[in-house]
Structures are given as C-alpha cells and as structure tokens.
Coordinates of C-alpha atoms in Angstrom, one line a residue:
Chain A
M158 CA 120.4 125.1 13.9
A159 CA 123.3 127.0 13.3
L160 CA 125.0 129.9 16.7
K161 CA 123.6 133.3 14.7
S162 CA 126.4 135.7 15.0
T163 CA 126.2 139.2 17.1
Y164 CA 128.1 141.9 17.4
R165 CA 127.6 144.8 20.6
I166 CA 129.3 147.6 21.4
L167 CA 129.9 148.7 25.0
R168 CA 129.9 151.9 25.7
F169 CA 132.1 153.7 27.8
S170 CA 132.0 156.3 30.0
P171 CA 135.2 158.5 31.8
V172 CA 132.9 160.1 34.6
P173 CA 129.4 158.5 34.1
E174 CA 127.9 161.2 36.5
F175 CA 128.2 164.2 33.8
L176 CA 129.6 162.3 30.2
A177 CA 127.0 160.1 28.8
P178 CA 129.4 157.4 27.2
V179 CA 130.8 157.1 24.0
N180 CA 131.6 154.2 22.1
V181 CA 135.1 152.2 22.2
A182 CA 134.6 148.0 21.8
L183 CA 133.0 145.3 19.9
V184 CA 131.9 142.3 22.5
I185 CA 131.7 139.8 18.8
N186 CA 130.6 136.8 18.8
D187 CA 131.1 134.4 16.0
G188 CA 131.2 131.2 18.0
A189 CA 134.1 132.6 20.4
L190 CA 133.4 135.0 22.7
R191 CA 135.8 138.0 21.6
V192 CA 137.0 142.5 23.1
H193 CA 138.0 144.9 19.5
Y194 CA 139.4 148.1 20.1
D195 CA 140.8 151.0 18.3
K196 CA 143.7 151.7 20.8
D197 CA 142.9 155.5 19.4
F198 CA 139.8 155.3 21.4
R199 CA 139.1 158.6 18.6
R200 CA 134.8 159.0 20.2
L201 CA 135.7 159.1 23.8
R202 CA 139.4 162.0 22.3
C203 CA 136.3 164.2 20.5
V204 CA 135.3 164.3 24.2
V205 CA 137.8 164.1 26.4
P206 CA 141.0 165.0 24.6
D207 CA 143.3 164.6 27.6
F208 CA 142.1 161.5 28.8
N209 CA 144.0 158.8 30.1
T210 CA 143.6 154.9 28.7
A211 CA 145.9 152.9 29.6
S212 CA 143.5 151.4 32.4
L213 CA 140.8 151.5 29.3
S214 CA 142.6 149.7 27.5
Y215 CA 143.9 147.7 30.7
M216 CA 140.0 146.9 31.3
L217 CA 139.5 145.5 28.1
D218 CA 142.0 143.8 27.7
Y219 CA 140.6 142.1 30.7
L220 CA 137.5 141.6 29.6
G221 CA 139.1 139.8 26.5
S222 CA 140.4 137.6 29.1
H223 CA 137.7 137.6 30.3
T224 CA 134.8 135.5 27.3
A225 CA 136.2 133.1 26.4
R226 CA 133.0 130.8 26.3
A227 CA 131.2 131.6 23.1
D228 CA 128.4 133.1 26.7
D229 CA 126.2 136.1 24.9
E230 CA 124.3 136.0 28.6
F231 CA 127.4 136.1 30.4
I232 CA 129.0 138.7 29.4
T233 CA 125.2 140.8 29.5
D234 CA 126.0 139.8 33.3
Y235 CA 129.4 140.3 33.6
I236 CA 129.1 144.3 32.2
A237 CA 126.0 144.2 34.3
G238 CA 128.5 143.3 37.8
Q239 CA 131.6 145.9 37.1
S240 CA 131.4 149.6 36.5
A241 CA 128.5 151.6 36.4
Q242 CA 131.3 153.2 33.7
F243 CA 130.5 150.6 31.3
E244 CA 127.8 150.1 29.2
L245 CA 126.9 147.2 26.4
T246 CA 124.0 147.3 23.7
A247 CA 121.8 144.0 22.1
P248 CA 123.5 141.5 20.2
R249 CA 123.0 142.9 16.8
P250 CA 123.1 140.2 14.4
L251 CA 126.4 139.7 12.0
E252 CA 126.0 139.0 8.7
T253 CA 129.0 137.6 7.8
S254 CA 128.1 136.7 4.6
Q255 CA 129.3 140.2 2.0
G256 CA 133.0 138.6 2.2
K257 CA 134.1 142.0 3.6
N258 CA 135.9 141.9 6.5
V259 CA 133.2 142.8 8.9
I260 CA 135.4 143.0 11.3
T261 CA 137.0 146.2 9.2
V262 CA 134.1 148.0 8.7
L263 CA 132.4 147.7 12.3
T264 CA 135.4 149.1 13.7
E265 CA 134.7 151.7 11.4
N266 CA 131.8 152.4 11.7
Y267 CA 131.0 152.3 15.6
L268 CA 134.6 152.6 16.3
R269 CA 136.7 155.6 14.5
Q270 CA 134.6 157.4 12.3
L271 CA 133.2 160.3 13.1
K272 CA 130.2 163.0 12.0
D273 CA 131.8 165.6 9.2
H274 CA 131.8 168.6 11.9
V275 CA 133.1 166.4 14.7
A276 CA 135.6 164.8 12.4
I277 CA 136.8 167.9 12.2
L278 CA 137.5 168.5 16.5
P279 CA 140.5 165.5 16.4
E280 CA 142.3 168.4 13.6
R281 CA 142.1 171.3 14.6
D282 CA 141.6 169.5 18.4
R283 CA 140.3 172.3 21.2
G284 CA 141.2 175.3 19.0
Y285 CA 137.9 174.7 16.8
I286 CA 136.1 176.9 18.0
E287 CA 139.0 179.0 19.4
S288 CA 139.4 178.8 15.9
T289 CA 136.4 180.3 15.0
L290 CA 136.0 182.8 18.2
N291 CA 139.3 184.0 16.9
Q292 CA 138.4 184.8 13.0
F293 CA 134.8 187.0 14.2
I294 CA 136.9 189.1 17.5
L295 CA 139.6 190.2 14.6
M296 CA 136.9 190.9 11.8
S297 CA 134.3 192.4 14.2
A298 CA 135.9 194.5 17.1
V299 CA 138.7 196.3 15.5
V300 CA 141.3 196.7 18.0
S301 CA 145.0 195.6 17.0
K302 CA 145.4 191.6 17.5
D303 CA 148.4 192.5 19.9
I304 CA 146.4 193.2 22.5
I305 CA 144.3 190.4 22.8
R306 CA 145.1 188.6 25.1
K307 CA 145.2 184.4 23.8
R308 CA 143.9 181.8 26.7
A309 CA 144.9 183.8 29.1
K310 CA 145.1 183.4 33.4
P311 CA 143.7 186.9 34.9
S312 CA 147.3 187.2 35.8
S313 CA 148.5 188.2 31.6
F314 CA 146.4 190.6 32.2
L315 CA 145.5 192.3 35.3
R316 CA 149.1 194.1 36.2
S317 CA 147.5 195.6 39.7
A318 CA 149.4 192.8 42.5
R319 CA 146.2 193.2 44.1
A320 CA 144.1 192.3 42.0
R321 CA 146.0 189.2 40.8
N322 CA 145.2 187.8 44.0
L323 CA 141.7 188.4 43.6
F324 CA 142.3 185.1 41.5
H325 CA 145.2 183.9 43.1
G326 CA 145.2 179.7 43.6
T327 CA 142.3 179.8 41.1
D328 CA 143.1 178.1 37.1
L329 CA 140.3 180.7 35.7
V330 CA 141.5 180.6 31.6
I331 CA 139.2 182.8 28.9
K332 CA 139.7 182.5 24.8
R333 CA 140.3 186.2 24.6
V334 CA 140.8 189.0 26.5
V335 CA 140.4 192.6 25.3
D336 CA 143.4 194.5 26.7
G337 CA 143.4 198.5 26.9
A338 CA 144.8 201.2 27.8
H339 CA 140.8 202.5 29.4
G340 CA 138.6 198.1 30.0
I341 CA 139.1 194.9 30.2
V342 CA 136.9 192.7 27.6
L343 CA 136.8 189.1 28.0
I344 CA 135.4 187.6 25.1
D345 CA 134.5 183.8 25.1
G346 CA 131.9 181.4 23.7
I347 CA 129.4 177.7 22.6
D348 CA 128.6 177.1 19.5
L349 CA 125.7 175.4 20.2
T350 CA 125.5 172.7 16.8
T351 CA 128.6 171.3 18.8
E352 CA 126.6 167.4 19.6
S353 CA 128.0 166.3 22.4
I354 CA 125.2 167.9 25.5
A355 CA 127.9 167.1 27.4
H356 CA 130.8 168.8 25.9
L357 CA 128.4 171.9 25.7
G358 CA 127.9 172.1 29.1
N359 CA 131.3 171.5 30.7
R360 CA 132.0 174.4 28.0
T361 CA 128.9 177.1 29.6
A362 CA 129.8 175.3 33.2
S363 CA 133.8 176.8 32.3
I364 CA 132.8 180.2 30.7
A365 CA 130.0 181.1 33.2
H366 CA 131.9 180.3 36.5
A367 CA 134.6 181.9 35.1
Y368 CA 132.6 184.7 34.5
Y369 CA 131.1 185.0 37.1
M370 CA 134.0 184.9 39.5
F371 CA 135.0 188.5 37.6
G372 CA 131.7 189.7 38.4
K373 CA 132.2 188.0 41.7
H374 CA 135.1 190.5 42.7
R375 CA 134.4 193.2 39.8
K376 CA 134.1 196.1 41.8
E377 CA 137.9 195.5 43.9
L378 CA 139.7 195.0 40.7
E379 CA 138.1 198.7 39.0
D380 CA 139.3 200.3 42.3
A381 CA 143.2 198.1 41.1
E382 CA 143.4 198.3 37.5
Q383 CA 141.7 201.0 37.7
R384 CA 139.6 200.0 34.8
R385 CA 136.6 199.5 33.8
L386 CA 135.6 195.6 33.5
R387 CA 132.7 193.7 31.0
K388 CA 132.1 190.5 30.1
A389 CA 130.8 189.3 25.9
S390 CA 130.2 185.8 24.7
I391 CA 129.8 184.6 22.4
V392 CA 127.0 182.3 20.8
F393 CA 127.8 180.7 17.4
N394 CA 124.4 179.3 15.4
I395 CA 121.6 180.5 18.3
D396 CA 119.2 179.3 16.0
A397 CA 120.0 175.9 17.5
R398 CA 118.4 177.0 20.8
R399 CA 115.1 176.6 19.5
T400 CA 116.1 172.1 19.7
N401 CA 116.2 171.1 22.8
S402 CA 115.9 172.5 25.8
H403 CA 119.3 171.5 26.9
R404 CA 121.6 174.4 24.7
D405 CA 118.4 176.4 25.9
Y406 CA 119.6 176.9 28.8
F407 CA 123.4 176.8 28.2
V408 CA 122.6 179.7 26.7
S409 CA 120.1 181.4 29.8
Q410 CA 123.2 180.4 31.4
L411 CA 126.1 182.5 29.2
E412 CA 123.3 185.4 29.5
R413 CA 123.2 185.0 33.5
E414 CA 127.0 185.4 33.4
S415 CA 127.7 188.1 31.4
D416 CA 127.4 191.8 30.6
L417 CA 126.8 191.0 26.8
L418 CA 125.7 188.5 24.4
V419 CA 126.4 188.8 21.2
C420 CA 125.3 186.2 18.2
P421 CA 127.4 186.4 15.3
D422 CA 123.7 187.0 12.7
D423 CA 123.0 189.9 14.8
A424 CA 124.1 192.4 13.4
T425 CA 123.0 195.5 17.1
S426 CA 124.9 192.6 19.1
V427 CA 128.3 192.6 17.4
S428 CA 128.0 196.9 17.0
S429 CA 128.0 196.5 20.6
L430 CA 131.6 194.1 21.2
K431 CA 132.6 196.9 19.2
S432 CA 131.2 199.4 21.0
M433 CA 132.2 198.1 24.2
C434 CA 136.4 197.3 22.5
S435 CA 136.5 200.9 21.6
A436 CA 136.0 201.5 24.5
A437 CA 138.3 199.5 26.3
V438 CA 141.1 200.9 23.6
G439 CA 140.3 204.0 24.7
N440 CA 139.0 205.1 21.4
Chain B
M88 CA 143.1 168.1 77.1
P89 CA 145.5 168.4 74.2
A90 CA 148.0 171.7 74.6
A91 CA 146.9 175.5 74.3
R92 CA 145.1 175.4 70.2
Q93 CA 147.9 176.6 68.1
E94 CA 147.7 180.0 66.0
P95 CA 143.7 179.8 64.6
L96 CA 143.7 176.8 61.1
F97 CA 142.0 178.1 58.0
P98 CA 140.3 175.5 57.1
R99 CA 139.9 174.7 53.1
V100 CA 136.4 176.1 52.1
V101 CA 135.0 177.4 48.6
D102 CA 131.7 178.3 47.9
L103 CA 129.4 176.6 46.0
V104 CA 128.3 178.6 42.6
E105 CA 126.7 176.2 40.2
R106 CA 124.9 173.3 41.5
V107 CA 125.5 170.8 37.8
A108 CA 123.3 168.5 36.6
I109 CA 124.4 164.5 37.3
S110 CA 123.0 161.6 36.1
T111 CA 122.6 158.4 38.0
P112 CA 123.0 155.1 35.2
P113 CA 122.3 152.2 36.6
R114 CA 125.3 150.0 39.1
L115 CA 126.2 154.4 40.0
V116 CA 125.1 153.9 43.8
Y117 CA 125.7 156.7 46.4
S118 CA 124.9 155.3 49.9
T119 CA 123.8 159.2 50.6
Q120 CA 122.6 161.7 48.4
P121 CA 124.1 163.5 47.0
F122 CA 124.9 166.5 44.3
A123 CA 127.9 168.1 42.0
G124 CA 128.7 171.2 41.9
M125 CA 131.0 173.6 40.4
C126 CA 132.5 175.8 43.0
S127 CA 134.2 179.0 43.4
D128 CA 137.5 177.1 42.5
G129 CA 136.7 176.4 39.5
K130 CA 136.6 172.5 40.1
V131 CA 133.1 170.4 40.7
Y132 CA 133.1 168.8 43.9
I133 CA 130.4 166.0 45.1
I134 CA 128.4 166.9 47.6
K135 CA 127.8 165.7 50.6
G136 CA 126.2 166.6 54.1
A137 CA 122.6 168.5 53.4
S138 CA 120.5 166.4 55.3
D139 CA 122.8 166.1 58.4
Q140 CA 126.0 167.2 59.6
M141 CA 127.2 164.1 60.8
I142 CA 128.2 163.2 56.9
V143 CA 130.1 165.9 57.7
R144 CA 131.5 165.8 60.8
A145 CA 132.2 162.5 59.4
E146 CA 134.2 162.6 56.2
A147 CA 135.9 165.6 57.6
S148 CA 137.9 164.6 60.0
A149 CA 138.0 161.1 57.8
Y150 CA 140.1 162.1 55.1
V151 CA 142.3 165.0 57.3
L152 CA 143.5 161.4 59.4
A153 CA 144.2 160.0 56.3
Q154 CA 146.1 162.2 54.9
L155 CA 148.3 162.1 58.0
V156 CA 149.0 159.3 58.2
G157 CA 149.5 158.7 54.7
V158 CA 146.4 156.9 52.8
S159 CA 144.8 158.0 49.4
V160 CA 141.8 159.6 49.7
P161 CA 140.2 162.9 47.1
E162 CA 141.2 166.3 46.9
W163 CA 138.1 167.7 49.1
S164 CA 137.0 171.1 50.3
F165 CA 133.9 172.1 52.9
V166 CA 131.4 173.9 50.5
S167 CA 129.3 176.5 52.2
A168 CA 126.0 176.4 49.7
P169 CA 123.5 178.7 49.7
G170 CA 120.2 177.5 52.2
H171 CA 122.6 175.5 54.4
A172 CA 124.4 178.1 57.1
D173 CA 124.7 176.2 60.2
H174 CA 127.3 174.1 58.1
P175 CA 129.4 173.9 55.5
L176 CA 129.3 171.1 52.9
F177 CA 131.7 168.1 52.5
G178 CA 132.6 168.5 48.6
S179 CA 135.0 166.0 47.1
R180 CA 136.2 165.9 43.9
I181 CA 135.7 162.5 40.9
V182 CA 138.4 160.8 40.8
S183 CA 140.0 160.1 37.5
G184 CA 140.1 156.8 37.0
P185 CA 138.1 153.1 37.3
R186 CA 135.8 152.9 38.8
D187 CA 135.7 149.4 38.8
I188 CA 139.3 148.7 40.0
S189 CA 139.1 144.2 40.6
P190 CA 140.1 143.4 37.2
W191 CA 143.0 145.2 39.1
L192 CA 143.0 143.0 41.8
N193 CA 142.3 140.1 40.1
N194 CA 145.0 140.1 37.8
D195 CA 147.6 141.2 40.5
I196 CA 146.6 140.7 43.9
E197 CA 149.8 141.6 45.2
R198 CA 150.9 144.7 43.8
Y199 CA 147.9 145.8 45.6
S200 CA 148.1 144.3 48.0
D201 CA 150.4 146.4 50.3
V202 CA 148.1 149.3 50.1
L203 CA 145.0 147.4 50.6
A204 CA 146.0 146.2 53.9
Q205 CA 147.3 149.7 54.6
I206 CA 143.1 151.2 53.8
I207 CA 141.9 148.7 56.1
T208 CA 144.1 149.1 59.0
F209 CA 143.3 152.7 59.1
D210 CA 139.3 151.0 58.2
M211 CA 140.0 149.6 61.6
W212 CA 141.4 152.5 63.9
V213 CA 138.9 154.8 63.0
A214 CA 136.1 152.5 63.2
N215 CA 134.5 151.7 59.0
T216 CA 132.1 149.6 59.2
D217 CA 131.4 149.8 55.5
R218 CA 134.7 149.3 53.6
N219 CA 134.2 147.3 49.8
L220 CA 135.6 147.8 46.6
S221 CA 132.4 150.4 45.5
N222 CA 133.9 153.0 47.9
L223 CA 137.7 152.3 46.4
V224 CA 138.6 154.3 43.2
G225 CA 141.2 154.1 40.6
R226 CA 143.4 156.5 40.1
N227 CA 145.2 156.9 36.7
C228 CA 148.3 156.8 36.5
A229 CA 149.6 159.9 34.3
A230 CA 153.7 158.6 34.1
Q231 CA 152.2 154.6 33.8
T232 CA 151.2 153.6 30.3
D233 CA 150.7 150.0 31.0
G234 CA 147.7 150.7 32.5
Y235 CA 147.9 150.4 36.1
I236 CA 146.5 152.4 38.9
D237 CA 146.4 153.8 42.3
I238 CA 143.9 152.2 45.1
V239 CA 142.2 155.6 46.4
A240 CA 139.4 155.0 49.4
I241 CA 135.9 157.3 49.6
D242 CA 132.8 157.2 51.6
F243 CA 134.1 157.5 55.3
E244 CA 130.4 158.3 56.6
K245 CA 130.2 155.3 58.6
S246 CA 133.2 155.3 60.3
V247 CA 132.7 155.4 64.6
T248 CA 135.0 156.6 65.7
V249 CA 134.2 159.8 64.1
R250 CA 130.2 159.7 62.4
S251 CA 128.5 158.7 65.7
T252 CA 127.7 160.8 69.1
T253 CA 128.3 158.6 71.0
P254 CA 131.2 156.9 70.4
R255 CA 133.0 155.3 73.6
I256 CA 129.9 153.6 73.8
A257 CA 129.5 152.1 69.8
L258 CA 132.7 151.2 69.9
G259 CA 132.3 149.3 72.7
S260 CA 130.3 146.7 70.4
I261 CA 132.6 146.2 67.7
T262 CA 134.5 143.8 66.8
P263 CA 138.0 143.8 65.6
H264 CA 137.0 141.1 62.5
S265 CA 133.6 143.3 62.0
L266 CA 135.9 145.5 60.7
W267 CA 136.7 143.2 58.2
P268 CA 136.2 144.6 54.0
R269 CA 132.5 143.1 52.6
E270 CA 132.2 141.1 50.5
L271 CA 134.2 140.7 47.5
L272 CA 137.1 142.6 48.7
G273 CA 136.9 140.6 51.9
R274 CA 136.9 137.6 50.3
M275 CA 139.8 139.1 47.6
V276 CA 141.4 140.2 50.7
C277 CA 142.2 137.1 52.9
G278 CA 144.7 135.2 53.1
R279 CA 146.9 137.9 51.8
P280 CA 149.7 139.3 54.1
R281 CA 149.0 142.0 56.6
P282 CA 150.0 145.6 56.9
Q283 CA 154.4 145.9 57.7
N284 CA 154.9 147.3 61.2
D285 CA 155.9 150.4 59.9
W286 CA 152.5 151.7 58.6
V287 CA 151.1 150.1 61.9
A288 CA 153.5 152.3 64.0
N289 CA 152.2 155.0 61.7
I290 CA 149.4 154.7 63.0
A291 CA 149.4 153.5 66.2
G292 CA 152.0 156.2 67.8
N293 CA 149.3 158.9 66.3
S294 CA 148.7 160.6 70.5
A295 CA 145.9 163.6 70.8
L296 CA 148.9 166.4 70.3
D297 CA 149.6 164.5 67.2
L298 CA 145.9 164.8 66.2
A299 CA 144.7 168.5 67.2
P300 CA 146.0 170.3 64.8
A301 CA 144.4 167.9 61.5
L302 CA 140.9 167.9 63.2
Q303 CA 141.2 171.5 64.4
E304 CA 140.5 172.3 61.4
V305 CA 136.9 170.3 61.0
Q306 CA 136.5 171.9 64.3
I307 CA 136.6 175.0 63.4
A308 CA 134.9 175.1 59.9
L309 CA 132.0 173.2 61.5
S310 CA 132.1 175.7 64.8
L311 CA 132.5 172.5 66.9
E312 CA 133.4 173.5 70.7
D313 CA 136.7 172.7 71.7
S314 CA 134.7 169.8 73.7
W315 CA 134.2 168.2 70.8
L316 CA 138.3 168.3 69.8
T317 CA 138.4 166.5 73.8
D318 CA 136.7 163.7 73.6
I319 CA 137.1 162.6 69.0
T320 CA 141.9 162.8 70.7
D321 CA 141.8 160.9 73.0
I322 CA 138.7 158.5 71.4
L323 CA 141.4 158.5 68.0
A324 CA 144.7 158.3 70.5
H325 CA 143.5 155.3 72.6
R326 CA 142.3 153.2 69.6
A327 CA 145.2 154.1 67.9
T328 CA 147.5 152.5 70.2
R329 CA 145.1 149.3 70.4
V330 CA 146.2 149.8 67.1
P331 CA 148.6 147.0 66.7
M332 CA 146.4 144.0 68.8
M333 CA 144.5 144.6 66.4
V334 CA 146.0 143.7 62.9
E335 CA 147.1 140.9 64.9
E336 CA 143.7 139.6 65.9
V337 CA 142.3 140.0 62.4
W338 CA 145.1 139.0 60.7
H339 CA 146.6 136.6 62.0

C-alpha cells in the first residue's frame, strides 16, 4: 500500500505563558520528511513585529536536519520532547493530484496569507490603531494638533523636574497626549476587532499599567505641574465585547484605570472628551 | 563578622500592579507555582515565593552572587505584592529567546562549553542540586544574525548554601559529583574541558567582606538578622576556597 503523503503545521510561541502559538513552518512527509518555512515569518511578525527570528530559523533548520527518517511518529516524539514553544498539528493528507505546486499553495495559505484587517498590520505595522486613534482625536478633540504629543514619554510633556522625577526609570509611552496650558489629557485606546486576543491583552495591560502609574502620582503631578491630569481611553468597536469574555475584561480594565471611557459611536462620551480637552487648553 | 555595614543599600523592589494570566502549555514545567504580574516599573515578571520565603531568599541570593561573578541570569527584582506584607516575593523577567537550547548544544557544543563550565562551577559553589536543560534558556543576541544565542541560567531555589536553614549540616552530605548537571545536560557536558583557571579564581577569591555588600541587598529586603549575613558570607567564603578542589575532583 502506497504511503500517503501528509503535512503538519508547526506553530511557535515566543512566550508560551502569554502568547498563543503562531504558524511558522510546514512539516512535509511525501516520502522524505522535511521542514519548510518562510523566512519572512509574516504571521509571527504580526504578533511580535520586532521578534529576532534568527534563532527561530536556527531551530527550524536544526529540526529539518534531524528529520531524515520518513516517520511521522519521530517528528511527533521529537517535538513532544522539546521546547514548550512549539506545537504540531496532527498529520493532514497532502493532495498531490491537482498538478499544482502543493507546497507553494500550503505556504501561501498557512504561512503567508493573512486575514483582511490583520493583513493591513504588516504595512501599517503598529500604526494601524495609531492612525485610527489619530484620526478620531483630530476630528473630535477640537484642539490644535500642535499641542497633541504623539507616542509621548512623560519627559516630553511634563514641564517640572519634580513631576518628571516621578516617572524616572519607567518606560511609559502614551499614544496621544493633549499638552494644554491648564491640563494634560492622556489618550490611548484599543480596537476590540483585533484578531489576536493575546495582542489585545498586551495592549490593554500596557495602557492600564501606564494609567495606573499616572493615577498613583496624580496629586503630586498636579501639584508640581499646576495642571489637571485626565486619562481617557478609546474603545473602537465596543460591541465586540459582548461576544467574548476576554474582550469584555479588557474593556473593564480600561474603565477601571481611566477617568473617561470613550466610544466613537457614543455621542455623549465623545462630547465629554471634547470638554475634557477644551478644559485642558483653557477654552 | 564583616566590617561595619556600609551606607544602607536600597534593594530593588517593585510593586505588583496587576496579575497577568499565564497559560501553562504542555512541557512548560515550573518547579514551584509561580504567577505573572505587571509591576510598577512597567515590566512583567514571573513571580515566586508566595508560599515560601525561603524560595525568595534562595533565588535572590543566588542571583546577586551570579551577577557578582559574571554568570548570566535574567533581569530580576523583589516584588511587593498585596497579601504578602510579611515578605516581598521574587520576580524574574522572561528571557527573549529559545527555551530549549539542546539544538545549539548538539550542533556546536564547543562554542558553549566554556560558559557551561562556568555555570557548573558556580552551581558547585552555591551547591545547586538541580541543574538540567530545563533551567538553562537562550537569549537572542541582537547583534547575531546567524541564530546563535547566549546561555542564561535560571532557577536556583534548590541551592543548598542559600536555601537551607542549616546549610553547614546540609552541605556535609553533598559531594561535588552530586552537583554535576542531571540527565541529558550532564551527558552533553561530560568530557568537555574544565573551566578556565581565571574563572575558578574569580570565585575562589571571594572573601566574606567581598560577598557582604551584595548579600546585604537580600538581608535588607527580607528584613533578615545580621547573624544571617554573617553566617551566609562565612559559609560561601569558606566554600569558595574549596571550589578549585571540587573542580579538580569533578573534571578529573
């Protein structure tokens, strides 16, 4: 009986405690067992854009060099005995009858192709949420873009040394800050339609942490700056929270740490943001 | 007794801001039950010692000693957490890189045998009874485009000198050979060159006075008595003088 050709998808997580594994390679068995991967690692770079893939390539090359035996059980046992960062799917039949380059098709489908809004990410990179945020703020905030700081560290908008010292040694970055004469408004946000829950969770934790730190030092900061501090979180596509407990939790995290939660579709919260920004400027 | 304490040290302590859910996929083995937390310095730590202060003491002591002599360990801190007012916990950062370094050791053991010998020697000094492949991880080198890694040592909670409440007694029953790495790692490094003499001297030359400043950070953070500092520096200093002999015995 002829041996059926199979393929398996090899998934990898840079941090298995926090990040779900992502497709990185194909393990093909069509008489010879081999590992096939795309060095662009497009899907992995969506989750961790600046991940150093050199060591991953090294591991995959090593795996490929140890799969000379045409035995699916070997590769399963090998992966099972190795790092917790890898995960292997069950074998799937490899159809070779269509006359196409099957490996090319599989590579495109499982390693390179990205869904619509996720496909945007490699081109916009981390700017996707940022461009959406930027557009919304400029349309809604009724303040001059000259006083909106982008990707701002505390040292870039805190004027007094005493206030800056409160955040010395931290690496906090806020996507947008309204740096007004009478107040400071921190503005950041998430999009609940982001496909990767892990990515969304990391983003939320980052914002929540930064807002917590500012909240912790609010009184001292306001005393030192003689300006009022306000924290606003924007949640795009908030309806998606109802479909998933994780997304709901992320929204509640931001609600807890923010002075104002803004939904672009909610006129009341948008109006509140406008008022907040106007007050910061002194209008 | 070490010389009069120097100006008070301020141990590195961060506040736990929020627990972060972690998943435990198969083959991800933790010897204790750590949790993860976002802390006040904006970083996420894997946190240990909630149930046992000795774990905090052992890990922190070993980490300061490792940094003192030049063994690579992860970034770490004491973590002040709600519900644990009696003692801070121990937090270490996740190292960015491969968890399983066996491909690198299998492919190019010569490249890594020096650093492995250093780690083994350090483990002998602190009497770490649990060195194996799962507590060595790889760190991606930004400058390396060929995929080579740095090796980082983690998990020192079973180091007898700093974990045991009666180390002088416990050490008496531990032979140098019993501190050789276990399982596959032990086989991989068997027959490899011994550590360089200057590395051995780097450890052997540590007196109680040399060790006291580093371990004071642990003493202050955990509110330990002066007698603890006196004892531990004496034990480690004495053991340090025996490291050359242990190296000779094991690598012979």
